[in-house]
PDB file of C-alpha atoms and ligand atoms in Angstrom:
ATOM      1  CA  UNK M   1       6.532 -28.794-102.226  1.00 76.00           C
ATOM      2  CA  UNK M   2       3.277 -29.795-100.314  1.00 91.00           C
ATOM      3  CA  UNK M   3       0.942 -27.522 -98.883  1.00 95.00           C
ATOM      4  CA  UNK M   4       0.635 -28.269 -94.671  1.00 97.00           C
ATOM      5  CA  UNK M   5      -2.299 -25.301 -93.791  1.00 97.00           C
ATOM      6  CA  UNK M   6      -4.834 -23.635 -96.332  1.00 97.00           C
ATOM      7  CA  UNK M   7      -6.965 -21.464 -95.279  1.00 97.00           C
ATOM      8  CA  UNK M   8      -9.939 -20.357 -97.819  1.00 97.00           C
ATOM      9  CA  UNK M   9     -11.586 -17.062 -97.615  1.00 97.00           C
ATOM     10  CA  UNK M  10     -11.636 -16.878 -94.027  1.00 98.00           C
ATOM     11  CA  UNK M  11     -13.727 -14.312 -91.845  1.00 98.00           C
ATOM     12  CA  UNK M  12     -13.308 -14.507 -88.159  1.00 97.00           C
ATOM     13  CA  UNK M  13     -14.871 -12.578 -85.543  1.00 97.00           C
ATOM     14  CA  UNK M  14     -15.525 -11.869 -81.472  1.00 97.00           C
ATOM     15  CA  UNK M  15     -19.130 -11.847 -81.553  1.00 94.00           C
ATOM     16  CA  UNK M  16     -20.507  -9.285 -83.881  1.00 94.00           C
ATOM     17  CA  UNK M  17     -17.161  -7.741 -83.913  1.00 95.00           C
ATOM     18  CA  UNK M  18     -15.471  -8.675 -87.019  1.00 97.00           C
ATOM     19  CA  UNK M  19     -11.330  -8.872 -86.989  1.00 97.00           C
ATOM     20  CA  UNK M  20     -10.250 -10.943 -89.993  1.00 97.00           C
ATOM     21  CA  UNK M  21     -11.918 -10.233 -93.561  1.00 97.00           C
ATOM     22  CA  UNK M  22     -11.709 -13.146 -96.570  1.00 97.00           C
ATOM     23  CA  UNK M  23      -8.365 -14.353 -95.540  1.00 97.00           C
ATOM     24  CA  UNK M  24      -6.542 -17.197 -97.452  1.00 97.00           C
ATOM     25  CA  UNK M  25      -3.191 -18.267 -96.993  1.00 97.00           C
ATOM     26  CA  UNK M  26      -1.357 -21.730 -97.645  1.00 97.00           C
ATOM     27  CA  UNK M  27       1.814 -22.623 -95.177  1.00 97.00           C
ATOM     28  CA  UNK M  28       3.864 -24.786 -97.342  1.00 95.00           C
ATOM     29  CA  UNK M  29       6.084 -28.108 -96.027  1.00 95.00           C
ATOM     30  CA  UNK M  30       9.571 -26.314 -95.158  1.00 94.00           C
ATOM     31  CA  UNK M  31       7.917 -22.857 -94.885  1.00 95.00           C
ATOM     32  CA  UNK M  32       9.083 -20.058 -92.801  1.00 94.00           C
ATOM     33  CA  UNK M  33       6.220 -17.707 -92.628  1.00 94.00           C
ATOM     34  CA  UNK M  34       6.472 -14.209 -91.308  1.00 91.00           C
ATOM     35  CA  UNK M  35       3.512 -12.626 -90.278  1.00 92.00           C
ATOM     36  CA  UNK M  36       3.518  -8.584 -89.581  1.00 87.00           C
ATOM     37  CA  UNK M  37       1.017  -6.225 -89.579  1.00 85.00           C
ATOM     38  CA  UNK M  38      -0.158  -3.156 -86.898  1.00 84.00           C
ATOM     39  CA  UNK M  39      -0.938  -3.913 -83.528  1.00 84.00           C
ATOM     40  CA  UNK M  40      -4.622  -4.882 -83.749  1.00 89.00           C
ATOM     41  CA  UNK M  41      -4.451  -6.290 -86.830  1.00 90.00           C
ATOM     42  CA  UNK M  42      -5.409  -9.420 -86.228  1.00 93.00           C
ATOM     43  CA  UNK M  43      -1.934 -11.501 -86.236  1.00 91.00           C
ATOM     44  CA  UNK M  44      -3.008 -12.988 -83.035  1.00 90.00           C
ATOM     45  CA  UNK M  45      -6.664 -13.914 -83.650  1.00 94.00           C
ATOM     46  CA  UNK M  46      -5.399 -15.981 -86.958  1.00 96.00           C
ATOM     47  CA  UNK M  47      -2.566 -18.612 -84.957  1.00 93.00           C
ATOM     48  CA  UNK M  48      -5.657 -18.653 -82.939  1.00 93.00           C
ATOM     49  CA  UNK M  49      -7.758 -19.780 -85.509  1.00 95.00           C
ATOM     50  CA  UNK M  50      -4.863 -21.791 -87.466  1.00 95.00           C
ATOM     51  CA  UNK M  51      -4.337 -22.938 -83.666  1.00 92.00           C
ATOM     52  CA  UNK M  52      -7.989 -24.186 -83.965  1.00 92.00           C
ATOM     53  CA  UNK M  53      -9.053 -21.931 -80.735  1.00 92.00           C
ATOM     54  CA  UNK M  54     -11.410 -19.763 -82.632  1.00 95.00           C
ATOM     55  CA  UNK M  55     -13.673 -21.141 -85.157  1.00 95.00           C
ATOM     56  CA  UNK M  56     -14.190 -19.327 -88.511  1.00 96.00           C
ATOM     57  CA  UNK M  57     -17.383 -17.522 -88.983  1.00 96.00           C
ATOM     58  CA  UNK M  58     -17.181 -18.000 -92.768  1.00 96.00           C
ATOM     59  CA  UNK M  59     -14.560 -19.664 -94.705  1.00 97.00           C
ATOM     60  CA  UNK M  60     -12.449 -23.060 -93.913  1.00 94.00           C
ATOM     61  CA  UNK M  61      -9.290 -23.998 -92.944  1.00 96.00           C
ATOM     62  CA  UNK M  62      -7.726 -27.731 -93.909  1.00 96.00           C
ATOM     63  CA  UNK M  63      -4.750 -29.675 -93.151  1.00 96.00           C
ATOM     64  CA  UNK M  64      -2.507 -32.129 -95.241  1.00 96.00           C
ATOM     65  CA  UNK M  65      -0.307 -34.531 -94.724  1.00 93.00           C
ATOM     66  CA  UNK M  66       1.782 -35.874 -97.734  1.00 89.00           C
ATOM     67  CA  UNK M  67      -0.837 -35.517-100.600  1.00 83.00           C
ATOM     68  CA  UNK M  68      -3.680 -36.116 -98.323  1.00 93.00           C
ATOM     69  CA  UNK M  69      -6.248 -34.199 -96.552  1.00 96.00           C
ATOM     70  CA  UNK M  70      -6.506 -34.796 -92.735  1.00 96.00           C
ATOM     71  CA  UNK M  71      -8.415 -33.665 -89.764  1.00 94.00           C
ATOM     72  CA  UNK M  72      -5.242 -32.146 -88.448  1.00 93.00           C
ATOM     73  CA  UNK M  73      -1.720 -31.928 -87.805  1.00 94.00           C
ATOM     74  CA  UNK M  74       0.650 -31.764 -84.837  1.00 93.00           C
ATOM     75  CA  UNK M  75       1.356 -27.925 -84.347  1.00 94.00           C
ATOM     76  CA  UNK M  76       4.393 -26.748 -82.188  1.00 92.00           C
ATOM     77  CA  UNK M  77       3.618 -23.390 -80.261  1.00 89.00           C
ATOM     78  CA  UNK M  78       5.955 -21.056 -78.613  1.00 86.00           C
ATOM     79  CA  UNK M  79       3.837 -18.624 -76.439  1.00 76.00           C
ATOM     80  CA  UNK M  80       5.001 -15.118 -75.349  1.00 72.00           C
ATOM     81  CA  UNK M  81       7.239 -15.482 -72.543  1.00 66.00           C
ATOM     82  CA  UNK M  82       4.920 -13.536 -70.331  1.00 61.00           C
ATOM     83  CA  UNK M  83       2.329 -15.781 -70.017  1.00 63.00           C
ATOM     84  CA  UNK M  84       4.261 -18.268 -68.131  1.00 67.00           C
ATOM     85  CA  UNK M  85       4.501 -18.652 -64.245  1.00 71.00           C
ATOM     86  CA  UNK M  86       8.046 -19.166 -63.498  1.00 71.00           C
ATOM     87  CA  UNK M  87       7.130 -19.670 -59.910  1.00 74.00           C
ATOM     88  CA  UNK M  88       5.698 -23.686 -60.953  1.00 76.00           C
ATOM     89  CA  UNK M  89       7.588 -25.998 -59.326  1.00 79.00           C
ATOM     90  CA  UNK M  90       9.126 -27.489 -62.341  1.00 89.00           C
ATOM     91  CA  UNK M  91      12.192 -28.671 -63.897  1.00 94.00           C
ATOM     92  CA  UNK M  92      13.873 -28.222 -66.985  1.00 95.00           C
ATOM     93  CA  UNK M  93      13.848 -31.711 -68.355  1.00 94.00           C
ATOM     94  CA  UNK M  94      10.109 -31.904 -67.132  1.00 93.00           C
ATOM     95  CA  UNK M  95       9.249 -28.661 -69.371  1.00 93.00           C
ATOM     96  CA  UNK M  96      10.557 -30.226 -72.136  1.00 94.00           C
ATOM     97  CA  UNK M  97       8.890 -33.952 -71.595  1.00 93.00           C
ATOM     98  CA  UNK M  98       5.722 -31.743 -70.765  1.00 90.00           C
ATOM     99  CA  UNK M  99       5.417 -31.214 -75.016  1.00 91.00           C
ATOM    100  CA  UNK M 100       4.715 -35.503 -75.039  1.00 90.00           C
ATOM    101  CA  UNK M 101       1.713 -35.399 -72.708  1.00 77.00           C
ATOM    102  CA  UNK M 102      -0.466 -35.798 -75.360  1.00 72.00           C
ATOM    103  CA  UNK M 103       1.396 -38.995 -76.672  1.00 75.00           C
ATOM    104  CA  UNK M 104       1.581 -40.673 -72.974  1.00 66.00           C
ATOM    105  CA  UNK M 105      -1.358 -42.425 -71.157  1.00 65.00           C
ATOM    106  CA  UNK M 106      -2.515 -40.802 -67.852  1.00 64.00           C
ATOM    107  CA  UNK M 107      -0.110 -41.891 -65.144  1.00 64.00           C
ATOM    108  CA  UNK M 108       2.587 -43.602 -66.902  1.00 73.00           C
ATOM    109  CA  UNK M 109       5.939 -42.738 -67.508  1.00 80.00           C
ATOM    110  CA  UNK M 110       8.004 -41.697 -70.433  1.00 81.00           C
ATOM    111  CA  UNK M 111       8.771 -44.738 -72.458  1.00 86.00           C
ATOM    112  CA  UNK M 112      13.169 -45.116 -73.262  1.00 88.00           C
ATOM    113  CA  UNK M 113      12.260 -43.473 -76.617  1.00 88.00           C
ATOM    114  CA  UNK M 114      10.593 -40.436 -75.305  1.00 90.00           C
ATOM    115  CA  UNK M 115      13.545 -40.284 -72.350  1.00 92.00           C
ATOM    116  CA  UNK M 116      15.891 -39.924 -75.616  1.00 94.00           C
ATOM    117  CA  UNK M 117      13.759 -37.680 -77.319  1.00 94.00           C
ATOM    118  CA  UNK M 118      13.863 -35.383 -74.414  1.00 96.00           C
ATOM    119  CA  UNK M 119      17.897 -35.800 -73.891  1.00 96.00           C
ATOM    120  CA  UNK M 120      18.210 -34.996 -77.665  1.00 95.00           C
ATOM    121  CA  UNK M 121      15.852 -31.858 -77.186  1.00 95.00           C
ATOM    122  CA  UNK M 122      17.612 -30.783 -74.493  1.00 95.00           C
ATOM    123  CA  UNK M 123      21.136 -31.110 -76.113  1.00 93.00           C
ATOM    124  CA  UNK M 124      19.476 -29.151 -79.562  1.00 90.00           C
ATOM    125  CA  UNK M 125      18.701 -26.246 -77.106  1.00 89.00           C
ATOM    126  CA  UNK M 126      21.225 -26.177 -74.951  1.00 89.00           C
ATOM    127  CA  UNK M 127      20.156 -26.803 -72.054  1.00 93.00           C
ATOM    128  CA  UNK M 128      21.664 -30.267 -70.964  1.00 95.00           C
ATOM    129  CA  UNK M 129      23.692 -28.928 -68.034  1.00 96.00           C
ATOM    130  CA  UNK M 130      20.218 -26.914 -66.256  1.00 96.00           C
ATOM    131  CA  UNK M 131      17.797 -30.292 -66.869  1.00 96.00           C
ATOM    132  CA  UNK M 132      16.820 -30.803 -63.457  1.00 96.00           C
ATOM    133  CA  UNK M 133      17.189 -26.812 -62.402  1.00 95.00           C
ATOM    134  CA  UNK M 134      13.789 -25.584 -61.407  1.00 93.00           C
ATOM    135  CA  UNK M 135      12.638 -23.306 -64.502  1.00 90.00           C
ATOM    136  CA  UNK M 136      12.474 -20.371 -61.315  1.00 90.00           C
ATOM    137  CA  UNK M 137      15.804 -20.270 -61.297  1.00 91.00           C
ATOM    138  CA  UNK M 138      16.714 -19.687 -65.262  1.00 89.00           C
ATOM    139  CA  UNK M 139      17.205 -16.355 -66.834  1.00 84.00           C
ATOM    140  CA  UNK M 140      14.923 -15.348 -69.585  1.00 81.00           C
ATOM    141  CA  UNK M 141      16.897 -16.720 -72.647  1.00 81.00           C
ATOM    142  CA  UNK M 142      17.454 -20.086 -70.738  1.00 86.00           C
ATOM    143  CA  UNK M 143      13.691 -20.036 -69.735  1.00 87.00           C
ATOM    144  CA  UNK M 144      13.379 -19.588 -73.829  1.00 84.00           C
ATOM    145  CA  UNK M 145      14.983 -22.149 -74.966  1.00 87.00           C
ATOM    146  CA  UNK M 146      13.346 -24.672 -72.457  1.00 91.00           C
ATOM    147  CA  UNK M 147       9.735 -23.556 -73.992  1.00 90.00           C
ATOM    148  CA  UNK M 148      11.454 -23.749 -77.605  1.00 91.00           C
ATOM    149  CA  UNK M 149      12.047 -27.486 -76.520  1.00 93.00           C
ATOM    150  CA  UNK M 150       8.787 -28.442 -75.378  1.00 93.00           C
ATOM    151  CA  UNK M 151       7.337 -26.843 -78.580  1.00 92.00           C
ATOM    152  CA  UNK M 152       9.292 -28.902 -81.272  1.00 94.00           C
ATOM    153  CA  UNK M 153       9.577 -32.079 -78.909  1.00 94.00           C
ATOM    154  CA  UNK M 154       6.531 -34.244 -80.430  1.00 92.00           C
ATOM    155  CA  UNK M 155       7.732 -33.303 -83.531  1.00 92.00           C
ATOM    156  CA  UNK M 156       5.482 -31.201 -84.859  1.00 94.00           C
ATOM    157  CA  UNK M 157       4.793 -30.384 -88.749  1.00 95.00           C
ATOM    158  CA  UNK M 158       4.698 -26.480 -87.715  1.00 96.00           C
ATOM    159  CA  UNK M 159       6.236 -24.346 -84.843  1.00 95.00           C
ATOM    160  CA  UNK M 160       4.788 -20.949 -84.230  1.00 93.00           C
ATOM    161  CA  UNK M 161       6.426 -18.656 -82.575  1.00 89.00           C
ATOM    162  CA  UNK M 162       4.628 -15.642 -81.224  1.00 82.00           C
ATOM    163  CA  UNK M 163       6.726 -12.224 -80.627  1.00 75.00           C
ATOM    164  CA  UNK M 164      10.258 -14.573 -80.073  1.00 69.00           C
ATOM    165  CA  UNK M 165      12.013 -11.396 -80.052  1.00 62.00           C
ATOM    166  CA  UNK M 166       9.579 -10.243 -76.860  1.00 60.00           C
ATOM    167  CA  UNK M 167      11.992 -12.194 -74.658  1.00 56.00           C
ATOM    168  CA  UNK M 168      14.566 -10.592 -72.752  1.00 49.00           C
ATOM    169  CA  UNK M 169      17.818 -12.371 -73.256  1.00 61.00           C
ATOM    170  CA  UNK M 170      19.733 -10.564 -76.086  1.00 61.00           C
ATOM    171  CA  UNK M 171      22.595 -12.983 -75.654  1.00 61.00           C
ATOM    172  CA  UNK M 172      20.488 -15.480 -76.790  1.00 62.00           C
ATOM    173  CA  UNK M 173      19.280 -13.880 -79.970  1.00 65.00           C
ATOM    174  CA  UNK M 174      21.951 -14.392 -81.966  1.00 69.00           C
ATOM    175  CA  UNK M 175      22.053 -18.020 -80.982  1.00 72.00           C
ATOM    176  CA  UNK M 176      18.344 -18.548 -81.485  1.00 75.00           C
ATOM    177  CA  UNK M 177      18.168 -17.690 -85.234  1.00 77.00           C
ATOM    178  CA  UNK M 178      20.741 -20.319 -86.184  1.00 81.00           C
ATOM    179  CA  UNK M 179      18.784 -22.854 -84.110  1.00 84.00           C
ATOM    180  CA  UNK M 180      15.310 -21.931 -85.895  1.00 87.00           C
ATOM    181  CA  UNK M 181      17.251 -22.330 -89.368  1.00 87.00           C
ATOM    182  CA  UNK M 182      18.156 -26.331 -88.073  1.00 88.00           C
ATOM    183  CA  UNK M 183      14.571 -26.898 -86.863  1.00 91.00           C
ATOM    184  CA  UNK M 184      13.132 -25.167 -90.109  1.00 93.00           C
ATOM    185  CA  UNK M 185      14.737 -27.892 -91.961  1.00 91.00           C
ATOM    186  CA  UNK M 186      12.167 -30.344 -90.829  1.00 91.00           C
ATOM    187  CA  UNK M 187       9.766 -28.312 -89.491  1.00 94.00           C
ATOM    188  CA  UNK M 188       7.531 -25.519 -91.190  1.00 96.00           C
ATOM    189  CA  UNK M 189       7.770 -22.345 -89.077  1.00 95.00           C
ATOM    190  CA  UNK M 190       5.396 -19.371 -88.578  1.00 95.00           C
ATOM    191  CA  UNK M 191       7.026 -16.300 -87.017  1.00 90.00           C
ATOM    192  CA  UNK M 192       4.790 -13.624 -85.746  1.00 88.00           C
ATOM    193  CA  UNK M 193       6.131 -10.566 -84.972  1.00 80.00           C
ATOM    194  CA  UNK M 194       6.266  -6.782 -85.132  1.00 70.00           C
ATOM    195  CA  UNK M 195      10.267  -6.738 -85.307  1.00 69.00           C
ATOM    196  CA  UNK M 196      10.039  -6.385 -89.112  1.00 70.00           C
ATOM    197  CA  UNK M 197      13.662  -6.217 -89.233  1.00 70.00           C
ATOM    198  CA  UNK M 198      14.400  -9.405 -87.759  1.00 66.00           C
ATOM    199  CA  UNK M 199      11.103 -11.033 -89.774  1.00 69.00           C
ATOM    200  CA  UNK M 200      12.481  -9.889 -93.363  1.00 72.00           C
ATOM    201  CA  UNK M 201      15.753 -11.342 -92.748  1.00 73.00           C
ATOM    202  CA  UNK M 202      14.676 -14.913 -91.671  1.00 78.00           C
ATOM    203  CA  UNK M 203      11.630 -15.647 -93.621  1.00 87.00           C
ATOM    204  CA  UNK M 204      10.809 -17.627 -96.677  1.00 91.00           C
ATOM    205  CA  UNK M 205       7.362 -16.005 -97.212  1.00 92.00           C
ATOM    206  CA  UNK M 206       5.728 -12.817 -95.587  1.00 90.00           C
ATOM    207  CA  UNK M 207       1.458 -12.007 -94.711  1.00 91.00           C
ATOM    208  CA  UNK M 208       0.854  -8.754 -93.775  1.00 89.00           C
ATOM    209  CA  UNK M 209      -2.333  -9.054 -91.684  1.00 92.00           C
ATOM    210  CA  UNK M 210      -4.342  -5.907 -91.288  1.00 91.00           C
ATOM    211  CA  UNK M 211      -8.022  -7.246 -91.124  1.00 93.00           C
ATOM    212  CA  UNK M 212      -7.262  -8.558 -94.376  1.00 94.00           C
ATOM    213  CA  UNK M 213      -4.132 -10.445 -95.866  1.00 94.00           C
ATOM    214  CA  UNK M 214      -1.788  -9.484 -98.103  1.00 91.00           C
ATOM    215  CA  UNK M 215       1.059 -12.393 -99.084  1.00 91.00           C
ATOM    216  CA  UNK M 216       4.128 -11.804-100.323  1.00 86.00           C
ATOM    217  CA  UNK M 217       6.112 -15.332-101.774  1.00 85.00           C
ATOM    218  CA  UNK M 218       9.939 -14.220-100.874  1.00 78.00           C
ATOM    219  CA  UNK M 219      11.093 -12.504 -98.123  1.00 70.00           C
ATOM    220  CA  UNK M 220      12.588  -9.502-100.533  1.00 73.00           C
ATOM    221  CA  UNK M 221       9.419  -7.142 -99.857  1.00 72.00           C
ATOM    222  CA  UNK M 222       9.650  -3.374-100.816  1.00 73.00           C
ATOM    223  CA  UNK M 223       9.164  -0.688 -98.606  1.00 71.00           C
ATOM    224  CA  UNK M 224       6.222   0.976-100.147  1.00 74.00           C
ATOM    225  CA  UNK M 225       4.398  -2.151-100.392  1.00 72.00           C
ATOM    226  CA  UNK M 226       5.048  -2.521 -96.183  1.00 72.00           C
ATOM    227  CA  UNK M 227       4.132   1.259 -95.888  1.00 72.00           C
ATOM    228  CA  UNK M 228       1.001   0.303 -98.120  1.00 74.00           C
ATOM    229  CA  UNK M 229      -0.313  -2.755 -95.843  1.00 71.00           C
ATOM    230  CA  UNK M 230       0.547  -1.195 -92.741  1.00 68.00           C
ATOM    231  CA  UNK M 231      -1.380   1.617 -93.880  1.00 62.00           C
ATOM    232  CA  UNK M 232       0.940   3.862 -92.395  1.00 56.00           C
ATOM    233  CA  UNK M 233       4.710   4.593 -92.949  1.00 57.00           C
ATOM    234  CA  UNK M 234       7.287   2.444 -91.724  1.00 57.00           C
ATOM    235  CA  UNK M 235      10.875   2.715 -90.927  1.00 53.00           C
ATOM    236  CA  UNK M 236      12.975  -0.460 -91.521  1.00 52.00           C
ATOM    237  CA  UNK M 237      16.315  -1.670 -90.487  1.00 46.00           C
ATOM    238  CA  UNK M 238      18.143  -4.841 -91.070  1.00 47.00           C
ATOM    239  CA  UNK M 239      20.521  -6.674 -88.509  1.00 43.00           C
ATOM    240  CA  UNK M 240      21.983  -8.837 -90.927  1.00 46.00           C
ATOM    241  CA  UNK M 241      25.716  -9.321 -91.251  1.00 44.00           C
ATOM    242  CA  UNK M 242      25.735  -5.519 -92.178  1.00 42.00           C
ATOM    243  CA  UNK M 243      23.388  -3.140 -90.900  1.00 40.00           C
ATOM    244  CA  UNK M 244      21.012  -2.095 -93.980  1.00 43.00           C
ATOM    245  CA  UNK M 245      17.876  -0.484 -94.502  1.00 42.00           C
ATOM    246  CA  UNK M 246      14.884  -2.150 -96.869  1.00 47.00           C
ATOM    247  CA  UNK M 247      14.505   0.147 -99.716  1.00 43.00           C
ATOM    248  CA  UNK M 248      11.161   0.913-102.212  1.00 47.00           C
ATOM    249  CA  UNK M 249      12.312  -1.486-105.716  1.00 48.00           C
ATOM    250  CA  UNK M 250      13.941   0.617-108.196  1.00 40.00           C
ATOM    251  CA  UNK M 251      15.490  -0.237-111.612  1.00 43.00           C
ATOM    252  CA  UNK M 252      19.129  -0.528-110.553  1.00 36.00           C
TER     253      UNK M 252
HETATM  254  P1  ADP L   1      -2.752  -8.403 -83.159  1.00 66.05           P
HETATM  255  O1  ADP L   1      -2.308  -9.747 -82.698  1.00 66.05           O
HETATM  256  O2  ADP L   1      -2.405  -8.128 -84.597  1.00 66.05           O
HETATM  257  O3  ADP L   1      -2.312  -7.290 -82.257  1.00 66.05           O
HETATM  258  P2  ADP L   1      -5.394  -9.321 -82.337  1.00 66.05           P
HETATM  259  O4  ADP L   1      -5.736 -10.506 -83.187  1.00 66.05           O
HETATM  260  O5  ADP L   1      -4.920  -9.562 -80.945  1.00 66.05           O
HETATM  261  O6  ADP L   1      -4.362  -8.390 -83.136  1.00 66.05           O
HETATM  262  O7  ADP L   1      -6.652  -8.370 -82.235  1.00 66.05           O
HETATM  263  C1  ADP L   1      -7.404  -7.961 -83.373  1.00 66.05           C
HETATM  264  C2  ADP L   1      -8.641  -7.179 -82.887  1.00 66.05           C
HETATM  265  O8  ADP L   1      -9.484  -8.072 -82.185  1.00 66.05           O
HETATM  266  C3  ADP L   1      -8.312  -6.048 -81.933  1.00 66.05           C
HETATM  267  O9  ADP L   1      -9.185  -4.973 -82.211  1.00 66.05           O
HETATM  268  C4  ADP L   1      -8.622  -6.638 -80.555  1.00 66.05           C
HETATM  269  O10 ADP L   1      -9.029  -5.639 -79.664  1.00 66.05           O
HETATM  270  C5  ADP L   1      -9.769  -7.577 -80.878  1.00 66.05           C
HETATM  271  N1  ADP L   1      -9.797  -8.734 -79.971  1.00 66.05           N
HETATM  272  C6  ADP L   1      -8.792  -9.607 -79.722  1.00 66.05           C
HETATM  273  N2  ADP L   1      -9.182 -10.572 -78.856  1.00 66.05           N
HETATM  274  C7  ADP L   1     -10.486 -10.297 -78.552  1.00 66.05           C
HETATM  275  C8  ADP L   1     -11.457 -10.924 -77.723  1.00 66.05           C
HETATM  276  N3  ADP L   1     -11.177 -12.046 -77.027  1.00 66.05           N
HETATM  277  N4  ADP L   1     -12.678 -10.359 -77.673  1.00 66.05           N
HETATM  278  C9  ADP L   1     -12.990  -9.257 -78.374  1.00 66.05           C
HETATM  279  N5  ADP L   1     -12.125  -8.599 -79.186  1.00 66.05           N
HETATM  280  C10 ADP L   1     -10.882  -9.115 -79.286  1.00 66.05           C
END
């Protein structure tokens, strides 16, 4: 499997302040990434540097496509639902065609293909009966799934997703892990969240970011090595098909 992201021995900072410490991590093609760690640990300030927002004070980050290095890829990114005004006069279906601005010349329309695009997006999410509903008048899920759409519209190589499971809508949980698992099978995903529970029974991979990185390849992580990179004791619970609790390894 190709690598998409690397990131070599990264150090990132806010000024003199330093938040990230020799970080490397590679998102694969296919990936699904958790990332956990303590509030403050600097989840955030690497999507921001992945993101390409923040430089890296020391370190690099590079990007492939195929076998091939390249400036950079198309990244998909699902902000926290509180960040967006729901009072902007906008519809559904323009939400969704909002994610192809960057493929559209100033002051032209959507081309047939990108009309399609959007119709299949919308149709993916389920949303095809609310397209020309003002996004003020969707509930939280609804409004969810409409950002979802924008996100993986241009076809990105990787969606992130930061804090999905912030968003109100519990309905719409159970209907949103089934649709990551379709769009992970084209897509790499990065899931950032402090929902461990929900995390450890998606992912492919887990980092534990706490100023530093720790990687773990599988999602099968023990509880003493969470308690260890969290620095502090942790309680876990599944919500799997049975209820379960993530126990330390032991021989049988
Ligand atoms: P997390 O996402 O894991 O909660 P963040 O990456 O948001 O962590 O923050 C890591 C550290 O960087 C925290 O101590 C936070 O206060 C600090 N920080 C985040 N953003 C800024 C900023 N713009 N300026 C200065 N410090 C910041």
């Amino acid at each position: 499997m190709g690598k998409l992201i690397e990131i070599k021995n990264m150090t990132a900072a806010y000024g003199k302040k330093q938040v990230l410490r020799d970080v490397s991590l590679t998102v694969w093609e296919n990936d699904f990434l958790g990332i956990i760690g303590p509030n403050g640990g600097g989840k955030t300030t690497l999507l921001k540097v992945i993101l390409g927002l923040l430089p890296p004070k020391e370190g690099n980050i590079h990007f492939f496509d195929g076998d091939h290095e390249v400036p950079s890829i198309k990244i998909g990114y699902l902000p926290q639902i509180s960040r967006i005004d729901k009072s902007f006069p906008i519809s559904v279906w323009e939400v969704i065609a909002s994610g192809l601005v960057g493929e559209k010349p100033m002051f032209r329309s959507y081309t047939s293909s990108q009309h399609r695009r959007v119709d299949e997006i919308l149709e993916l999410v389920g949303l095809v009966e609310l397209a020309h509903s003002p996004i003020g008048e969707l509930s939280g899920g609804q409004l969810q799934r409409a950002l979802l759409g924008r996100s993986i519209v241009s076809q990105p190589k990787v969606l992130i997703l930061d804090e999905p499971n912030t968003y109100v809508d519990k309905g719409f949980e159970s209907r949103l892990y089934p649709l990551l698992k379709e769009i992970n099978s084209e897509t790499a995903i990065i899931l950032v969240s402090h929902d461990i529970g929900t995390v450890l029974n998606m992912v492919k991979n887990i980092a534990c970011v706490n100023e530093t990185l720790h990687y773990h390849s599988g999602g099968d992580v023990s509880k003493s090595w969470l308690d260890e990179k969290f620095a502090c004791p942790i309680e876990i619970l599944g919500h799997g098909k049975f209820p379960h609790r993530v126990v330390e390894n032991h021989e049988c």
